[in-house]
PDB file of C-alpha atoms in Angstrom:
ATOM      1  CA  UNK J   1      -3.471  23.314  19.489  1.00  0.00           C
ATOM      2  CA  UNK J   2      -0.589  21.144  21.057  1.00  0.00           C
ATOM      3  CA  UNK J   3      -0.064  17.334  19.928  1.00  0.00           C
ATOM      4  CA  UNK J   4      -2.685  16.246  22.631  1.00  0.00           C
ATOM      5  CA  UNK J   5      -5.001  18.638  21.988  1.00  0.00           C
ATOM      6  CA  UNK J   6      -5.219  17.333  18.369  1.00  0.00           C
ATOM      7  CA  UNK J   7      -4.719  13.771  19.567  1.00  0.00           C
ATOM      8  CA  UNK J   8      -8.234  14.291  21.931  1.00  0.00           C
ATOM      9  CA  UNK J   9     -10.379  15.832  19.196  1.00  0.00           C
ATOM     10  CA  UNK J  10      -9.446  13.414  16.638  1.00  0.00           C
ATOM     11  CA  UNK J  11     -10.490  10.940  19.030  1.00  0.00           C
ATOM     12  CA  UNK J  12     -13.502  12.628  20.241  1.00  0.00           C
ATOM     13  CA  UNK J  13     -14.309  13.192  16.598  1.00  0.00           C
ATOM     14  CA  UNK J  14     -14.343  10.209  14.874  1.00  0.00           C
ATOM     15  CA  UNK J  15     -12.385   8.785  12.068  1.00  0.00           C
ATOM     16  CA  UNK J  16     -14.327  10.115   9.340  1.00  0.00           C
ATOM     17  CA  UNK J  17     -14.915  13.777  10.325  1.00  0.00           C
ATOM     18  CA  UNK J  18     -11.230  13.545  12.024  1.00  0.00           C
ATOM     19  CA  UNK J  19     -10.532  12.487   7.957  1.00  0.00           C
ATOM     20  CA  UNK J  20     -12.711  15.028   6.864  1.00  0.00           C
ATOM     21  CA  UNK J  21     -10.837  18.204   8.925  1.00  0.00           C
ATOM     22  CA  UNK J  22      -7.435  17.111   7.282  1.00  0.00           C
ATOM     23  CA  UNK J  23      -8.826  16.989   4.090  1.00  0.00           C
ATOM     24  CA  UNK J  24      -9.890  20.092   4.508  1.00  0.00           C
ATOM     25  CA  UNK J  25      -6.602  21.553   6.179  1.00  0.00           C
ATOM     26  CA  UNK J  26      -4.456  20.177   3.226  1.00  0.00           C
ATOM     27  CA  UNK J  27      -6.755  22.226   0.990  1.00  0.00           C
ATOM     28  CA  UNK J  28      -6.828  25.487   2.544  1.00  0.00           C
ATOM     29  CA  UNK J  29      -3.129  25.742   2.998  1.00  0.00           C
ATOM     30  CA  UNK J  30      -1.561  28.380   0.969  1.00  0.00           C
ATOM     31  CA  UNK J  31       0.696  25.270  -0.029  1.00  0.00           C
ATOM     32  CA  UNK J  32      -1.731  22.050  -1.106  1.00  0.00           C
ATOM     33  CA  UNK J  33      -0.734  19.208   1.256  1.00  0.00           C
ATOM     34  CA  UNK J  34      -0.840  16.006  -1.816  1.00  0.00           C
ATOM     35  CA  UNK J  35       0.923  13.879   0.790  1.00  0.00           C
ATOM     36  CA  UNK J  36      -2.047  14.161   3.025  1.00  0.00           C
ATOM     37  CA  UNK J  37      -4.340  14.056   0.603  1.00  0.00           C
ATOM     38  CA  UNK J  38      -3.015  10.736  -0.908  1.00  0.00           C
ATOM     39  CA  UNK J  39      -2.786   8.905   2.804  1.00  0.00           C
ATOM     40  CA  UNK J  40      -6.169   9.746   2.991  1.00  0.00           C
ATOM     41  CA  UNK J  41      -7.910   8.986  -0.198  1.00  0.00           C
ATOM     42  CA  UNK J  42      -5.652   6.828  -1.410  1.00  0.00           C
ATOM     43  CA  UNK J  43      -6.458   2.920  -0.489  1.00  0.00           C
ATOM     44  CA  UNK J  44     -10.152   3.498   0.233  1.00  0.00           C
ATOM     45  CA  UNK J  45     -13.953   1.549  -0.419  1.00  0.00           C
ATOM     46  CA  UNK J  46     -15.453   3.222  -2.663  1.00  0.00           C
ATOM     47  CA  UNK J  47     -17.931   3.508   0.163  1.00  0.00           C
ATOM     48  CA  UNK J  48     -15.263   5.664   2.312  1.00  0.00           C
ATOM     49  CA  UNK J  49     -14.750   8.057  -0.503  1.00  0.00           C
ATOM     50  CA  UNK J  50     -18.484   8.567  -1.023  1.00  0.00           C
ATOM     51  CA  UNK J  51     -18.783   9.211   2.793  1.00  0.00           C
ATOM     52  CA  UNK J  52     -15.479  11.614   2.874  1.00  0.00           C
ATOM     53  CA  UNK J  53     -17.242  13.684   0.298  1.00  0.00           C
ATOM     54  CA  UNK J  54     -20.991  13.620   1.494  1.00  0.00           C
ATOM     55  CA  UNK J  55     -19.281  14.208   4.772  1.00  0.00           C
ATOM     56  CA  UNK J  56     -16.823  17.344   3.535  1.00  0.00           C
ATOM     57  CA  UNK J  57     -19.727  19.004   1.616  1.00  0.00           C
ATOM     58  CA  UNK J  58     -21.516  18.589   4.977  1.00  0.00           C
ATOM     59  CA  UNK J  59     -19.378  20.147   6.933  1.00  0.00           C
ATOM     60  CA  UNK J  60     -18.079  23.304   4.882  1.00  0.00           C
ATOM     61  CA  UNK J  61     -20.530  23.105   2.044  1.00  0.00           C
ATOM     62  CA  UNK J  62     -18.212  22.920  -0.976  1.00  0.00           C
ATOM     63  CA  UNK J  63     -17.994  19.958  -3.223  1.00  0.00           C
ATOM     64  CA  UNK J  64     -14.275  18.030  -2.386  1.00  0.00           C
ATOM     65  CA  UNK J  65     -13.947  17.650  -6.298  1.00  0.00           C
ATOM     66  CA  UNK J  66     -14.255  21.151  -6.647  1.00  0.00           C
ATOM     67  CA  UNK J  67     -12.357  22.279  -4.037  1.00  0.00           C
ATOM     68  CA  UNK J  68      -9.205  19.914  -5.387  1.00  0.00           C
ATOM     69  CA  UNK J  69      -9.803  21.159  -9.201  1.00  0.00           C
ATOM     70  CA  UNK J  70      -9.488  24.363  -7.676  1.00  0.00           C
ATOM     71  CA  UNK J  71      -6.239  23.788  -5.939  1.00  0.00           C
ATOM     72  CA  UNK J  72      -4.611  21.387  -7.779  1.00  0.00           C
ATOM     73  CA  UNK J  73      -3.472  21.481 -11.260  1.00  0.00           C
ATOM     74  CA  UNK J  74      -2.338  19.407 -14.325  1.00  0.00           C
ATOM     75  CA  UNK J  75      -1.386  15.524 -13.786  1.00  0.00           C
ATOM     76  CA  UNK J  76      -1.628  15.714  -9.960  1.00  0.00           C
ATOM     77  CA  UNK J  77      -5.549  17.244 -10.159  1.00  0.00           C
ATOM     78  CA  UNK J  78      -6.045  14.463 -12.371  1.00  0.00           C
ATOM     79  CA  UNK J  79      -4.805  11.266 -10.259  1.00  0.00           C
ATOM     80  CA  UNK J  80      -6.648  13.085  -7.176  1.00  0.00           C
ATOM     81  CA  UNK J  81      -9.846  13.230  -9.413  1.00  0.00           C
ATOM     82  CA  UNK J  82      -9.451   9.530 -10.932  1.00  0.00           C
ATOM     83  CA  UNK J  83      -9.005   8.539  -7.172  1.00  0.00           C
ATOM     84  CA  UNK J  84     -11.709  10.263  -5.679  1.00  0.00           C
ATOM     85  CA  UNK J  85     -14.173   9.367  -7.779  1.00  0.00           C
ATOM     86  CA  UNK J  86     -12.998   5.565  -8.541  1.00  0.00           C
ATOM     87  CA  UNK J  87     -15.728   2.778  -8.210  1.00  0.00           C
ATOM     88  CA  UNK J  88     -13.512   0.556  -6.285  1.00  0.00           C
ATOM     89  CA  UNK J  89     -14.855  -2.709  -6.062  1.00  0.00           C
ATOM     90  CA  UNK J  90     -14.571  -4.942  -3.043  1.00  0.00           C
ATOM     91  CA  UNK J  91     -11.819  -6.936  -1.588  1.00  0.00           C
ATOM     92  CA  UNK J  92     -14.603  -9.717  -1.744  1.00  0.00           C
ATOM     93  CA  UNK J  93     -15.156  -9.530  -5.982  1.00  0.00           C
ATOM     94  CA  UNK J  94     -13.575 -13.001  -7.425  1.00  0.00           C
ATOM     95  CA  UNK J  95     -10.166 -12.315  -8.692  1.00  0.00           C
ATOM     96  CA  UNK J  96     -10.632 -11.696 -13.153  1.00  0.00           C
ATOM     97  CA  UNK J  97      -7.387 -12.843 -14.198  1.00  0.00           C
ATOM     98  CA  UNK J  98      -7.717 -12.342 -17.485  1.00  0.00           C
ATOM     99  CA  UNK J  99      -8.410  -8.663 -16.741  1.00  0.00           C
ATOM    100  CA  UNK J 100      -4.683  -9.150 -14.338  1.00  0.00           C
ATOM    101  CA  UNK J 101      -3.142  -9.625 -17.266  1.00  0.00           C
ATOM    102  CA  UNK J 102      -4.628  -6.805 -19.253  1.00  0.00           C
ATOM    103  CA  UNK J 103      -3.365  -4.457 -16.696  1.00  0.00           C
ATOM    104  CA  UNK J 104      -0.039  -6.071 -16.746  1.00  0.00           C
ATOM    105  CA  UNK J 105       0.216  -5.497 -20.239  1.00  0.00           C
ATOM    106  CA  UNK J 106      -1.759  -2.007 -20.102  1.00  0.00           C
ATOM    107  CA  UNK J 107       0.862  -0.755 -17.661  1.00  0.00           C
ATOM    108  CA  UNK J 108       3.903  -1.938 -19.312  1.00  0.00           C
ATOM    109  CA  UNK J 109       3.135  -0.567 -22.689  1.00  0.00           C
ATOM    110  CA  UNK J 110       2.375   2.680 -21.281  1.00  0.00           C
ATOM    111  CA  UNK J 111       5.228   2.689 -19.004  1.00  0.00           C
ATOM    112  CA  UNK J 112       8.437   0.688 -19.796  1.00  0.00           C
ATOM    113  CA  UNK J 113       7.814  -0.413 -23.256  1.00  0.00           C
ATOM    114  CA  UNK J 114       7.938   3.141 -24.638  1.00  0.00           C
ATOM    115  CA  UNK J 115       9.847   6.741 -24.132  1.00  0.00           C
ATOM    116  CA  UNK J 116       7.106   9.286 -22.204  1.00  0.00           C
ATOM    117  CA  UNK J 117       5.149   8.053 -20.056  1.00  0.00           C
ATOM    118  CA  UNK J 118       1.054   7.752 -20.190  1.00  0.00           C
ATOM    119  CA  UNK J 119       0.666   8.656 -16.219  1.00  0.00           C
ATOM    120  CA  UNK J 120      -3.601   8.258 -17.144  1.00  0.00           C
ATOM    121  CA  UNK J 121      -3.150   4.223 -17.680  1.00  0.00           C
ATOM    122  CA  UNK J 122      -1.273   4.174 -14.278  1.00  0.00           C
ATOM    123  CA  UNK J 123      -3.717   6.113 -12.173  1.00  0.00           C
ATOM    124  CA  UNK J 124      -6.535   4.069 -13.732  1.00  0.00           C
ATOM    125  CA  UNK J 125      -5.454   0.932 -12.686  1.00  0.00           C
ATOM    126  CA  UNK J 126      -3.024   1.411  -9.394  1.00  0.00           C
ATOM    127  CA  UNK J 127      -6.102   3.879  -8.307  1.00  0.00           C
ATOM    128  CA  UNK J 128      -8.804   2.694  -8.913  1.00  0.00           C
ATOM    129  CA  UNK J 129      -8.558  -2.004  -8.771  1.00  0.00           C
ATOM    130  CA  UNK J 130      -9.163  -3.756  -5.456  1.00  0.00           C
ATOM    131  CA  UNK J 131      -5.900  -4.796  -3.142  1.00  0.00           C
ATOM    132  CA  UNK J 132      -6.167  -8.354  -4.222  1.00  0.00           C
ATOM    133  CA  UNK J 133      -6.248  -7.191  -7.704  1.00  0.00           C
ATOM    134  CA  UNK J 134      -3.417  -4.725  -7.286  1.00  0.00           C
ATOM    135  CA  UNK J 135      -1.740  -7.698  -5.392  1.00  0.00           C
ATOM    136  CA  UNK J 136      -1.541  -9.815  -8.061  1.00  0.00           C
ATOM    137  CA  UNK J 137      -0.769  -7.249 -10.912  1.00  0.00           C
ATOM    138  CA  UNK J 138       1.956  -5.986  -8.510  1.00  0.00           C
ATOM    139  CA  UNK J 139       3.529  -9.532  -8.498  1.00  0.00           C
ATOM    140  CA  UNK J 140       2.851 -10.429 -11.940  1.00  0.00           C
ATOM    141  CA  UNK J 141       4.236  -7.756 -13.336  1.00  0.00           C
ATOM    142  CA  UNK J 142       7.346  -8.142 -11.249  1.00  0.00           C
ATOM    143  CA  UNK J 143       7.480 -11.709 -12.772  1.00  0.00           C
ATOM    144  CA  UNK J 144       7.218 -10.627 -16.418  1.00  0.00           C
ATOM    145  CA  UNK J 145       9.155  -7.497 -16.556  1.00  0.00           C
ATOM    146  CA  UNK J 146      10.753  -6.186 -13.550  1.00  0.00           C
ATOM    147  CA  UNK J 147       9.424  -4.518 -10.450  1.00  0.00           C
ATOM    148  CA  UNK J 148       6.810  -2.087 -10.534  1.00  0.00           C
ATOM    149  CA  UNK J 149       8.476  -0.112  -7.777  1.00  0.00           C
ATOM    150  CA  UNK J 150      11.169   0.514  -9.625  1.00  0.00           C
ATOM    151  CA  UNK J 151       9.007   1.477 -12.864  1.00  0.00           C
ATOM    152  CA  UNK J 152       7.009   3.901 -11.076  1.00  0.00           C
ATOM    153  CA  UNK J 153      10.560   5.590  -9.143  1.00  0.00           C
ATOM    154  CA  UNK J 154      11.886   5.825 -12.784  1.00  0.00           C
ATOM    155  CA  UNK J 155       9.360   7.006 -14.651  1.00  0.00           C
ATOM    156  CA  UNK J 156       7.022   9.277 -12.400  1.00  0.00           C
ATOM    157  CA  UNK J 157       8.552  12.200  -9.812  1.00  0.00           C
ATOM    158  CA  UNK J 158       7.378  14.374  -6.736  1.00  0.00           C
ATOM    159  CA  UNK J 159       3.504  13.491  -5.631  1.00  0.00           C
ATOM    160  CA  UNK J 160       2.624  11.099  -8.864  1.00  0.00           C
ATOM    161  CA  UNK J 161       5.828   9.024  -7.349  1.00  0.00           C
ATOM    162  CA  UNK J 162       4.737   8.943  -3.549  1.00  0.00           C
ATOM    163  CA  UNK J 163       0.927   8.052  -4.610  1.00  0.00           C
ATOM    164  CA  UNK J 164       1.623   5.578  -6.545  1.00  0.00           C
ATOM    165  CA  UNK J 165       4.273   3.737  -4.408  1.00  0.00           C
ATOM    166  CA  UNK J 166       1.611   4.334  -1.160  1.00  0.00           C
ATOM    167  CA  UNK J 167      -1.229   2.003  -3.650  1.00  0.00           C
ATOM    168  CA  UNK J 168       1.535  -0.526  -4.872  1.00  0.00           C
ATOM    169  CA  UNK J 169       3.249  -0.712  -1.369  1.00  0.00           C
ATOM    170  CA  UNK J 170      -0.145  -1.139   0.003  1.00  0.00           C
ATOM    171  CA  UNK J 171      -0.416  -4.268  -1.443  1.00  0.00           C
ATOM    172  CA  UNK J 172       2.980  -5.391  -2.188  1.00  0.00           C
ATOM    173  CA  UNK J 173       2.726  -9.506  -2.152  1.00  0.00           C
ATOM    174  CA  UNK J 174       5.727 -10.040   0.390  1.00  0.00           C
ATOM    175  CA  UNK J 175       3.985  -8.053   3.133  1.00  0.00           C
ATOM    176  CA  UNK J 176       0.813  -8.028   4.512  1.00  0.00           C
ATOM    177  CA  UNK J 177      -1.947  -6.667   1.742  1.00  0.00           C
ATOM    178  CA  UNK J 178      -3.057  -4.559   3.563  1.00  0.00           C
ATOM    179  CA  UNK J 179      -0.904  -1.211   3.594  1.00  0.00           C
ATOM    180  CA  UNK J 180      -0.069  -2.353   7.180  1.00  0.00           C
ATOM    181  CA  UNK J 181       3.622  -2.492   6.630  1.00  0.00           C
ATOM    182  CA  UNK J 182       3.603   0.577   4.490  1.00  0.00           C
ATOM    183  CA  UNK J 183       1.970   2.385   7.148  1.00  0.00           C
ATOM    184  CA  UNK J 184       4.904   1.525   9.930  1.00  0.00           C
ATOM    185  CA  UNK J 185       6.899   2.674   7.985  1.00  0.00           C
ATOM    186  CA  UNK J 186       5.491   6.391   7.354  1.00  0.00           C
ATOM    187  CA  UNK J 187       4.787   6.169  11.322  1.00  0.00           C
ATOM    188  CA  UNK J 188       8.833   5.385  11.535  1.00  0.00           C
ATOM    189  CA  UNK J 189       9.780   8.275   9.185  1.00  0.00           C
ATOM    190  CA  UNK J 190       7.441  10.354  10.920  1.00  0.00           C
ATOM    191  CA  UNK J 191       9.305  10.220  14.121  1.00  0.00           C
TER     192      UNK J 191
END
């Protein structure tokens, strides 16, 4: 199919099957698409994830957790697990700032404040809090220690780097909250 082809049935589709195709094209490659996989999944309701799986096993009858413990291993199969099956709450639950800064602190000790790195505490909390959550543990941290953008470029590499910068960037404080500036961007690299 040409560029307009695709560009037709994704429209005739719908966003969630249209979502639900490329999830299930990064999959089946002989190569796993985890960029894909993270533009999709990452940033979602927990209501969108439920429907992207009830959805996938729907259309080609497999379970979407399966199918990514299947294709993906180690650290990687667990941040696309954590996210998948995260609990999100809404952008509407009141801000707990006392759980802020237990984040704040959760990430810097198992980031910065010691050598290794415990990726689990990470994926927890950039994958699984609401944007204005993330929002203000992005900026608080960046006020008590130093920018979480550069922790995560320093400490993490490949797919665990790109996810986590597409949640924090997502939400970053100086833009808009809501992944729109992140996303011109990718469209700008894209072309």
């Amino acid at each position: 199919m040409n560029d307009f082809s695709l560009g037709i049935h994704a429209l005739v589709s719908g966003p969630l099957v249209w979502d639900v195709e490329l999830l299930n094209d990064a999959l089946s490659s002989t190569v796993v698409d985890q960029e894909l996989l993270f533009e999709i999944l990452v940033d979602r309701s927990a209501n969108d994830l439920w429907r992207l799986t009830i959805e996938y096993k729907f259309k080609y009858g497999e379970d979407l957790s399966v199918k990514i413990r299947d294709k993906i291993i180690g650290k990687n199969e667990q941040m696309f697990l954590i996210t998948l099956n995260s609990q999100r709450p809404p952008d509407t639950t009141p801000l707990d700032y006392a759980k802020v800064d237990y984040d704040i602190l959760a990430l810097y000790q198992a980031g910065q404040a010691k050598v290794g790195t415990d990726e689990k505490v990470f994926f927890e909390i950039l994958l699984t809090r609401s944007r204005p959550h993330l929002t203000a543990v992005v900026s608080g941290y960046g006020a008590k220690y130093r920018s979480l953008t550069k922790v995560i470029k320093s400490e993490f590499s490949g797919s665990m780097r790109d996810c986590l910068l597409f949640a924090v960037e997502g939400v970053k404080p100086k833009r808009d909250r809501q992944g729109i500036w992140r996303d011109a961007k990718l469209i700008d690299k894209a072309m």
